[in-house]
Tab-separated table of C-alpha atoms in Angstrom:
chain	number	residue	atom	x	y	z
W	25	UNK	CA	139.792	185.297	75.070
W	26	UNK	CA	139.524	183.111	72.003
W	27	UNK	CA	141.453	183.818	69.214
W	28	UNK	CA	139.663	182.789	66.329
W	29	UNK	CA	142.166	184.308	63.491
W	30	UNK	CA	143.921	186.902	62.596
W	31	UNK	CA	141.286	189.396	62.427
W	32	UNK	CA	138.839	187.676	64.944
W	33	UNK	CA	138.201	186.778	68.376
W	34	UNK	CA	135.808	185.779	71.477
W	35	UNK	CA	135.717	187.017	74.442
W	36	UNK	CA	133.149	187.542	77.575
W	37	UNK	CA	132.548	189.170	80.699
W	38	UNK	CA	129.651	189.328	82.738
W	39	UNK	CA	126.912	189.863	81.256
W	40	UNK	CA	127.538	188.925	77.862
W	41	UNK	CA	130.220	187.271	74.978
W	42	UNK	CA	131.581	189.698	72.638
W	43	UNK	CA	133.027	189.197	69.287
W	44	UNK	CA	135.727	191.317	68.601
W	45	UNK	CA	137.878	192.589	65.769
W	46	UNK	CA	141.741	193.931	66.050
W	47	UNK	CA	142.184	197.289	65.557
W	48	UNK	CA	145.313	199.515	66.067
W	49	UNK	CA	144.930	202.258	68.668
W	50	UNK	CA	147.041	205.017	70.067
W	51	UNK	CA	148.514	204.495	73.292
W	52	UNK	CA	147.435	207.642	76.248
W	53	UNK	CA	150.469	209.282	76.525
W	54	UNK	CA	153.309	208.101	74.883
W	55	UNK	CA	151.836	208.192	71.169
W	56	UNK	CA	152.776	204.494	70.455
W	57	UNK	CA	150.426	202.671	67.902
W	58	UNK	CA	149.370	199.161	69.073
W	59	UNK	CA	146.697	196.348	67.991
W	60	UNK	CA	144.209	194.833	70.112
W	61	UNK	CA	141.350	193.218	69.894
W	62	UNK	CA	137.943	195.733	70.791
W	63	UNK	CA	134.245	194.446	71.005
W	64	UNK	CA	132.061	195.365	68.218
W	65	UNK	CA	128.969	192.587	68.908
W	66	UNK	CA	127.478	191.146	71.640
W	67	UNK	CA	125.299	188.538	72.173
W	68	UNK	CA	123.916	185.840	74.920
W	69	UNK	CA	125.264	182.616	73.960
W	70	UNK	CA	128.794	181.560	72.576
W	71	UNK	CA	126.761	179.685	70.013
W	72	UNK	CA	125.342	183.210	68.619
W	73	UNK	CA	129.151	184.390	68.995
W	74	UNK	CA	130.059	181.544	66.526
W	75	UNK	CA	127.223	181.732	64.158
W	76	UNK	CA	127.696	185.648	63.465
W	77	UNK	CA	131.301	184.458	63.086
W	78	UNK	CA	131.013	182.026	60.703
W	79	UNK	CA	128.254	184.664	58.777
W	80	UNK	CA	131.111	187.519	58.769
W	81	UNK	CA	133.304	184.941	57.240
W	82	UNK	CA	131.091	183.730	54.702
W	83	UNK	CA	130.622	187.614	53.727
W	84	UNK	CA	134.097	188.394	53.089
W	85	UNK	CA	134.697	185.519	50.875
W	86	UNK	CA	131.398	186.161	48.718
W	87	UNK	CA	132.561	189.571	48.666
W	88	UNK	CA	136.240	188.979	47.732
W	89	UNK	CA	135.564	187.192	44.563
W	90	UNK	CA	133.307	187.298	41.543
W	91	UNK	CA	131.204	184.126	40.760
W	92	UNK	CA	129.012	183.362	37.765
W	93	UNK	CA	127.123	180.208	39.531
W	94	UNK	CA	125.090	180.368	42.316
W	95	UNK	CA	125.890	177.061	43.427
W	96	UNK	CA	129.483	177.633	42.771
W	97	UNK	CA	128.796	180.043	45.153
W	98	UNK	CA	126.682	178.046	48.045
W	99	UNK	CA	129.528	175.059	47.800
W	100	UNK	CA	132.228	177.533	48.984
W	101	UNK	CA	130.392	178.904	51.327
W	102	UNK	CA	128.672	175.603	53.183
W	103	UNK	CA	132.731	174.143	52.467
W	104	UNK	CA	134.111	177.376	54.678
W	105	UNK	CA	131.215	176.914	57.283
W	106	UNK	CA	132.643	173.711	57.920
W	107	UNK	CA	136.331	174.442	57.667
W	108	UNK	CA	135.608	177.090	60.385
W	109	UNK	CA	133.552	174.693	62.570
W	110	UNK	CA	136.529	172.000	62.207
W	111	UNK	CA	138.970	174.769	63.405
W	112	UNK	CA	137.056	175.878	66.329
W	113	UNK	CA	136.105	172.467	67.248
W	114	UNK	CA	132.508	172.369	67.083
């Protein structure tokens, strides 16, 4: 697995690489509440893992503030693409 931050991270099996997001569960049995990290995409390629990555990412920050200028806008977004590629070394 690939942790990618605190919310995000890559993993694969088989057939396929999986992006997945931690989540807090409820143990069987004893009741205990824990975090993991659970699948929610899937996809052929690590380079499809890292793209849809980089897209969530690029989503929350539009989403988390309010801008008046598109190209306000496009700068912080192409300026976090490559802030996440640097960090992931790609």
């Amino acid at each position: 697995m690939i942790i990618l931050d605190e919310k995000y991270a890559i993993d694969a099996d088989t057939n396929c690489w999986q992006l997945c997001r931690k989540e807090k569960y409820k143990e069987k049995g004893t009741g205990e509440e824990k975090e993991r990290y659970a699948p929610f995409k899937y996809f052929y390629n690590i380079q499809n893992t890292v793209a849809r990555y980089i897209d969530i990412k690029q989503k929350e920050k539009i989403s988390s503030k309010e801008y008046k200028s598109l190209n306000r806008a496009l700068t912080d977004l192409k300026k976090l693409q490559k802030e996440l590629e640097q960090k992931i070394d790609l």
